[in-house]
Amino acid sequence: MALHHSVVGLVCLLAFCLSVQGFSDRNRAQAKIKSLLEKIEDILSLVGEDTGHGDNKVLRQPATDPLYGYFSAVAGADGQIDAPELQRCLTSSGISGTYQPFSLETSRIMISMLDRDYSGKMGFNEFKELWATLNQWKTTFMQYDRDRSGTVEPHELQAALTSWGYRLSPQALNIIVKRYGVDGKIKFDDFVACAIRLRMLTDHFRRRDTSGTGHANFAYDDFIQVAMNS
């Protein structure tokens, strides 16, 4: 319990310092605080808290959550996993089903999608969020992969993206197919990579399109950060 109070106190101090210093990006500051809270929760669940009996620890494992076993098998002492560890975790979990396991590059952008503090790692709460999202995308992919070939055609990809609310021009769709397809066919791993990048780029754009006109201004460095982290 002492550990819990200590880390919560540190978060409160961080929040106060950010407000006093006039942090230039309030949304980013709030994201950092939220991410730190999630990481603290992950660490407490992995390392446990002192019971008051010497070095004995009570592990606060979410024993009823089957995902915890996959995550804890690869997580480090800090309760976080990086891209190679995430790749191993997802492969061992079998979430890809009969489809090809996720590549290291796709695992990297999975972490980027939820990496609110730009640490390059993912905690258990973020992992659970990712798991739910991947299952949704897998369900959509299977709806269009009717012959279970492990791929979807360009028109099926367009239908899937439209069902998610994206309205892309034929030119944009053509670029996506060339980027993620092989001979005009898109595998599940590439389908997920495409979904992640579209989600991230759309989120970045909407935050800057404050008037909702479909137009946004990007400073050069801002554009580079968005493009390289998506």
mmCIF file of C-alpha atoms in Angstrom:
data_model
loop_
_atom_site.group_PDB
_atom_site.id
_atom_site.type_symbol
_atom_site.label_atom_id
_atom_site.label_comp_id
_atom_site.label_asym_id
_atom_site.label_seq_id
_atom_site.Cartn_x
_atom_site.Cartn_y
_atom_site.Cartn_z
ATOM 1 C CA MET A 1 0.000 0.000 0.000
ATOM 2 C CA ALA A 2 2.905 2.342 0.747
ATOM 3 C CA LEU A 3 4.180 1.819 -2.789
ATOM 4 C CA HIS A 4 0.757 2.651 -4.189
ATOM 5 C CA HIS A 5 0.533 5.928 -2.234
ATOM 6 C CA SER A 6 4.075 6.880 -3.249
ATOM 7 C CA VAL A 7 3.543 6.485 -6.969
ATOM 8 C CA VAL A 8 0.175 8.241 -6.888
ATOM 9 C CA GLY A 9 1.871 11.111 -5.075
ATOM 10 C CA LEU A 10 4.466 11.308 -7.830
ATOM 11 C CA VAL A 11 1.759 11.518 -10.475
ATOM 12 C CA CYS A 12 0.040 14.345 -8.609
ATOM 13 C CA LEU A 13 3.354 16.172 -8.389
ATOM 14 C CA LEU A 14 3.913 15.699 -12.122
ATOM 15 C CA ALA A 15 0.461 17.079 -12.914
ATOM 16 C CA PHE A 16 1.119 20.118 -10.717
ATOM 17 C CA CYS A 17 4.496 20.796 -12.349
ATOM 18 C CA LEU A 18 3.011 20.593 -15.825
ATOM 19 C CA SER A 19 0.297 23.087 -14.924
ATOM 20 C CA VAL A 20 2.745 25.496 -13.287
ATOM 21 C CA GLN A 21 5.150 25.383 -16.217
ATOM 22 C CA GLY A 22 2.363 26.119 -18.680
ATOM 23 C CA PHE A 23 2.789 22.965 -20.720
ATOM 24 C CA SER A 24 2.303 24.063 -24.327
ATOM 25 C CA ASP A 25 0.109 21.153 -25.379
ATOM 26 C CA ARG A 26 -2.555 20.444 -22.766
ATOM 27 C CA ASN A 27 -3.848 17.358 -24.589
ATOM 28 C CA ARG A 28 -0.371 15.901 -24.770
ATOM 29 C CA ALA A 29 0.200 16.623 -21.082
ATOM 30 C CA GLN A 30 -3.035 14.881 -20.150
ATOM 31 C CA ALA A 31 -2.079 11.933 -22.350
ATOM 32 C CA LYS A 32 1.275 11.642 -20.593
ATOM 33 C CA ILE A 33 -0.373 11.661 -17.163
ATOM 34 C CA LYS A 34 -2.944 9.074 -18.246
ATOM 35 C CA SER A 35 -0.232 6.877 -19.718
ATOM 36 C CA LEU A 36 1.838 7.160 -16.543
ATOM 37 C CA LEU A 37 -1.143 6.139 -14.425
ATOM 38 C CA GLU A 38 -1.704 3.104 -16.644
ATOM 39 C CA LYS A 39 1.952 2.124 -16.390
ATOM 40 C CA ILE A 40 1.850 2.447 -12.598
ATOM 41 C CA GLU A 41 -1.209 0.215 -12.485
ATOM 42 C CA ASP A 42 0.552 -2.326 -14.688
ATOM 43 C CA ILE A 43 3.668 -2.303 -12.505
ATOM 44 C CA LEU A 44 1.653 -2.723 -9.310
ATOM 45 C CA SER A 45 -0.205 -5.667 -10.808
ATOM 46 C CA LEU A 46 3.044 -7.330 -11.856
ATOM 47 C CA VAL A 47 5.319 -6.716 -8.871
ATOM 48 C CA GLY A 48 2.653 -6.668 -6.167
ATOM 49 C CA GLU A 49 2.623 -4.696 -2.939
ATOM 50 C CA ASP A 50 4.377 -5.363 0.347
ATOM 51 C CA THR A 51 2.195 -7.322 2.780
ATOM 52 C CA GLY A 52 4.178 -6.164 5.783
ATOM 53 C CA HIS A 53 5.793 -9.581 6.253
ATOM 54 C CA GLY A 54 9.367 -9.103 5.153
ATOM 55 C CA ASP A 55 9.908 -9.622 1.448
ATOM 56 C CA ASN A 56 6.633 -11.427 0.867
ATOM 57 C CA LYS A 57 4.587 -9.984 -1.966
ATOM 58 C CA VAL A 58 0.989 -10.417 -2.969
ATOM 59 C CA LEU A 59 0.789 -10.483 -6.750
ATOM 60 C CA ARG A 60 -2.307 -8.637 -7.845
ATOM 61 C CA GLN A 61 -2.639 -10.692 -10.993
ATOM 62 C CA PRO A 62 -5.908 -10.348 -12.891
ATOM 63 C CA ALA A 63 -6.241 -14.110 -12.556
ATOM 64 C CA THR A 64 -9.648 -14.137 -14.202
ATOM 65 C CA ASP A 65 -8.281 -12.422 -17.303
ATOM 66 C CA PRO A 66 -6.884 -15.037 -19.711
ATOM 67 C CA LEU A 67 -4.885 -12.358 -21.527
ATOM 68 C CA TYR A 68 -2.682 -11.822 -18.498
ATOM 69 C CA GLY A 69 -0.923 -15.136 -19.023
ATOM 70 C CA TYR A 70 0.148 -14.227 -22.551
ATOM 71 C CA PHE A 71 1.267 -10.762 -21.486
ATOM 72 C CA SER A 72 3.138 -11.689 -18.300
ATOM 73 C CA ALA A 73 5.031 -14.451 -20.118
ATOM 74 C CA VAL A 74 6.981 -11.834 -22.088
ATOM 75 C CA ALA A 75 6.702 -8.651 -19.976
ATOM 76 C CA GLY A 76 9.789 -7.316 -18.238
ATOM 77 C CA ALA A 77 10.114 -6.244 -14.625
ATOM 78 C CA ASP A 78 8.673 -2.848 -15.553
ATOM 79 C CA GLY A 79 5.401 -4.437 -16.645
ATOM 80 C CA GLN A 80 5.907 -3.335 -20.257
ATOM 81 C CA ILE A 81 6.507 -5.066 -23.581
ATOM 82 C CA ASP A 82 8.282 -3.815 -26.688
ATOM 83 C CA ALA A 83 7.607 -4.704 -30.326
ATOM 84 C CA PRO A 84 9.524 -8.032 -30.465
ATOM 85 C CA GLU A 85 7.874 -9.113 -27.206
ATOM 86 C CA LEU A 86 4.453 -8.097 -28.506
ATOM 87 C CA GLN A 87 5.063 -10.103 -31.659
ATOM 88 C CA ARG A 88 5.923 -13.201 -29.613
ATOM 89 C CA CYS A 89 2.943 -12.608 -27.344
ATOM 90 C CA LEU A 90 0.451 -12.344 -30.208
ATOM 91 C CA THR A 91 1.947 -15.351 -31.978
ATOM 92 C CA SER A 92 1.707 -17.549 -28.880
ATOM 93 C CA SER A 93 -1.858 -16.380 -28.234
ATOM 94 C CA GLY A 94 -3.002 -17.552 -31.649
ATOM 95 C CA ILE A 95 -5.079 -14.434 -32.244
ATOM 96 C CA SER A 96 -4.236 -14.577 -35.952
ATOM 97 C CA GLY A 97 -6.029 -17.906 -36.180
ATOM 98 C CA THR A 98 -5.314 -19.568 -39.507
ATOM 99 C CA TYR A 99 -3.821 -16.363 -40.874
ATOM 100 C CA GLN A 100 -0.112 -15.599 -40.990
ATOM 101 C CA PRO A 101 1.278 -14.293 -37.645
ATOM 102 C CA PHE A 102 1.910 -10.581 -37.346
ATOM 103 C CA SER A 103 5.230 -9.246 -38.589
ATOM 104 C CA LEU A 104 7.638 -7.260 -36.449
ATOM 105 C CA GLU A 105 6.862 -4.093 -38.418
ATOM 106 C CA THR A 106 3.131 -4.467 -37.795
ATOM 107 C CA SER A 107 3.859 -5.096 -34.116
ATOM 108 C CA ARG A 108 5.817 -1.832 -34.016
ATOM 109 C CA ILE A 109 2.960 0.238 -35.374
ATOM 110 C CA MET A 110 0.533 -1.532 -33.021
ATOM 111 C CA ILE A 111 2.569 -0.115 -30.160
ATOM 112 C CA SER A 112 2.744 3.304 -31.837
ATOM 113 C CA MET A 113 -1.051 3.386 -32.072
ATOM 114 C CA LEU A 114 -1.402 3.209 -28.269
ATOM 115 C CA ASP A 115 1.950 4.656 -27.193
ATOM 116 C CA ARG A 116 0.669 7.886 -25.656
ATOM 117 C CA ASP A 117 3.959 8.755 -23.938
ATOM 118 C CA TYR A 118 6.215 7.732 -26.849
ATOM 119 C CA SER A 119 8.072 5.168 -24.744
ATOM 120 C CA GLY A 120 8.068 2.541 -27.480
ATOM 121 C CA LYS A 121 6.428 0.067 -25.098
ATOM 122 C CA MET A 122 2.992 -1.148 -24.078
ATOM 123 C CA GLY A 123 1.453 -1.943 -20.687
ATOM 124 C CA PHE A 124 -1.199 -4.530 -19.888
ATOM 125 C CA ASN A 125 -4.128 -2.107 -20.148
ATOM 126 C CA GLU A 126 -2.932 -1.010 -23.572
ATOM 127 C CA PHE A 127 -2.483 -4.653 -24.537
ATOM 128 C CA LYS A 128 -6.103 -5.382 -23.625
ATOM 129 C CA GLU A 129 -7.230 -2.402 -25.694
ATOM 130 C CA LEU A 130 -5.171 -3.663 -28.625
ATOM 131 C CA TRP A 131 -6.574 -7.179 -28.250
ATOM 132 C CA ALA A 132 -10.162 -5.941 -28.476
ATOM 133 C CA THR A 133 -9.347 -3.831 -31.537
ATOM 134 C CA LEU A 134 -7.560 -6.696 -33.300
ATOM 135 C CA ASN A 135 -10.535 -8.977 -32.766
ATOM 136 C CA GLN A 136 -12.840 -6.375 -34.308
ATOM 137 C CA TRP A 137 -10.569 -6.032 -37.325
ATOM 138 C CA LYS A 138 -10.251 -9.797 -37.630
ATOM 139 C CA THR A 139 -14.038 -10.146 -37.653
ATOM 140 C CA THR A 140 -14.274 -7.568 -40.439
ATOM 141 C CA PHE A 141 -11.511 -9.242 -42.443
ATOM 142 C CA MET A 142 -13.188 -12.641 -42.192
ATOM 143 C CA GLN A 143 -16.462 -11.170 -43.436
ATOM 144 C CA TYR A 144 -14.778 -10.357 -46.731
ATOM 145 C CA ASP A 145 -12.349 -13.282 -46.892
ATOM 146 C CA ARG A 146 -15.227 -15.589 -47.702
ATOM 147 C CA ASP A 147 -13.096 -18.218 -49.434
ATOM 148 C CA ARG A 148 -10.651 -18.242 -46.480
ATOM 149 C CA SER A 149 -7.732 -17.628 -48.813
ATOM 150 C CA GLY A 150 -6.148 -15.332 -46.238
ATOM 151 C CA THR A 151 -6.497 -12.298 -48.503
ATOM 152 C CA VAL A 152 -9.056 -9.716 -49.598
ATOM 153 C CA GLU A 153 -9.461 -8.038 -52.977
ATOM 154 C CA PRO A 154 -9.294 -4.244 -53.494
ATOM 155 C CA HIS A 155 -13.082 -3.885 -53.748
ATOM 156 C CA GLU A 156 -13.466 -5.912 -50.550
ATOM 157 C CA LEU A 157 -10.923 -3.702 -48.812
ATOM 158 C CA GLN A 158 -12.890 -0.661 -49.928
ATOM 159 C CA ALA A 159 -16.101 -2.163 -48.549
ATOM 160 C CA ALA A 160 -14.384 -2.905 -45.228
ATOM 161 C CA LEU A 161 -13.010 0.629 -44.927
ATOM 162 C CA THR A 162 -16.381 2.102 -45.850
ATOM 163 C CA SER A 163 -18.023 0.044 -43.105
ATOM 164 C CA TRP A 164 -15.653 1.764 -40.663
ATOM 165 C CA GLY A 165 -16.710 5.199 -41.881
ATOM 166 C CA TYR A 166 -13.811 6.022 -44.209
ATOM 167 C CA ARG A 167 -14.676 7.768 -47.462
ATOM 168 C CA LEU A 168 -11.621 7.415 -49.674
ATOM 169 C CA SER A 169 -11.174 8.459 -53.276
ATOM 170 C CA PRO A 170 -10.296 5.841 -55.925
ATOM 171 C CA GLN A 171 -6.830 7.394 -56.067
ATOM 172 C CA ALA A 172 -6.304 7.003 -52.312
ATOM 173 C CA LEU A 173 -7.568 3.418 -52.397
ATOM 174 C CA ASN A 174 -5.233 2.620 -55.289
ATOM 175 C CA ILE A 175 -2.250 3.920 -53.306
ATOM 176 C CA ILE A 176 -3.268 1.813 -50.294
ATOM 177 C CA VAL A 177 -3.581 -1.340 -52.410
ATOM 178 C CA LYS A 178 -0.167 -0.746 -53.974
ATOM 179 C CA ARG A 179 1.366 -0.142 -50.546
ATOM 180 C CA TYR A 180 -0.202 -3.077 -48.707
ATOM 181 C CA GLY A 181 -1.159 -5.531 -51.428
ATOM 182 C CA VAL A 182 0.738 -8.207 -53.319
ATOM 183 C CA ASP A 183 -0.595 -8.795 -56.825
ATOM 184 C CA GLY A 184 -3.706 -6.870 -55.805
ATOM 185 C CA LYS A 185 -4.416 -9.028 -52.749
ATOM 186 C CA ILE A 186 -4.131 -7.881 -49.128
ATOM 187 C CA LYS A 187 -3.145 -10.325 -46.378
ATOM 188 C CA PHE A 188 -4.478 -10.066 -42.822
ATOM 189 C CA ASP A 189 -1.194 -8.723 -41.431
ATOM 190 C CA ASP A 190 -1.140 -5.948 -44.041
ATOM 191 C CA PHE A 191 -4.857 -5.332 -43.536
ATOM 192 C CA VAL A 192 -4.204 -4.639 -39.851
ATOM 193 C CA ALA A 193 -1.193 -2.436 -40.646
ATOM 194 C CA CYS A 194 -3.362 -0.438 -43.044
ATOM 195 C CA ALA A 195 -6.149 -0.125 -40.462
ATOM 196 C CA ILE A 196 -3.717 1.155 -37.838
ATOM 197 C CA ARG A 197 -2.195 3.794 -40.091
ATOM 198 C CA LEU A 198 -5.574 5.011 -41.288
ATOM 199 C CA ARG A 199 -6.788 5.287 -37.710
ATOM 200 C CA MET A 200 -3.689 7.133 -36.526
ATOM 201 C CA LEU A 201 -3.533 9.534 -39.473
ATOM 202 C CA THR A 202 -7.254 10.251 -39.218
ATOM 203 C CA ASP A 203 -6.968 10.947 -35.483
ATOM 204 C CA HIS A 204 -4.039 13.310 -36.038
ATOM 205 C CA PHE A 205 -5.910 15.092 -38.824
ATOM 206 C CA ARG A 206 -9.122 15.513 -36.843
ATOM 207 C CA ARG A 207 -7.274 17.027 -33.904
ATOM 208 C CA ARG A 208 -5.942 19.710 -36.244
ATOM 209 C CA ASP A 209 -9.142 20.175 -38.240
ATOM 210 C CA THR A 210 -10.719 22.121 -35.393
ATOM 211 C CA SER A 211 -13.432 23.654 -37.569
ATOM 212 C CA GLY A 212 -14.456 20.322 -39.103
ATOM 213 C CA THR A 213 -14.054 21.566 -42.670
ATOM 214 C CA GLY A 214 -11.928 18.679 -43.889
ATOM 215 C CA HIS A 215 -8.815 20.857 -44.014
ATOM 216 C CA ALA A 216 -5.929 21.083 -41.562
ATOM 217 C CA ASN A 217 -2.648 22.973 -41.340
ATOM 218 C CA PHE A 218 0.555 21.153 -40.438
ATOM 219 C CA ALA A 219 3.888 22.721 -39.610
ATOM 220 C CA TYR A 220 6.715 20.831 -41.295
ATOM 221 C CA ASP A 221 8.131 19.322 -38.098
ATOM 222 C CA ASP A 222 4.631 18.431 -36.921
ATOM 223 C CA PHE A 223 3.966 16.683 -40.232
ATOM 224 C CA ILE A 224 7.218 14.711 -39.969
ATOM 225 C CA GLN A 225 6.368 13.565 -36.440
ATOM 226 C CA VAL A 226 2.895 12.438 -37.494
ATOM 227 C CA ALA A 227 4.114 10.663 -40.630
ATOM 228 C CA MET A 228 7.056 8.908 -38.973
ATOM 229 C CA ASN A 229 5.027 7.772 -35.966
ATOM 230 C CA SER A 230 2.110 6.403 -38.000
#
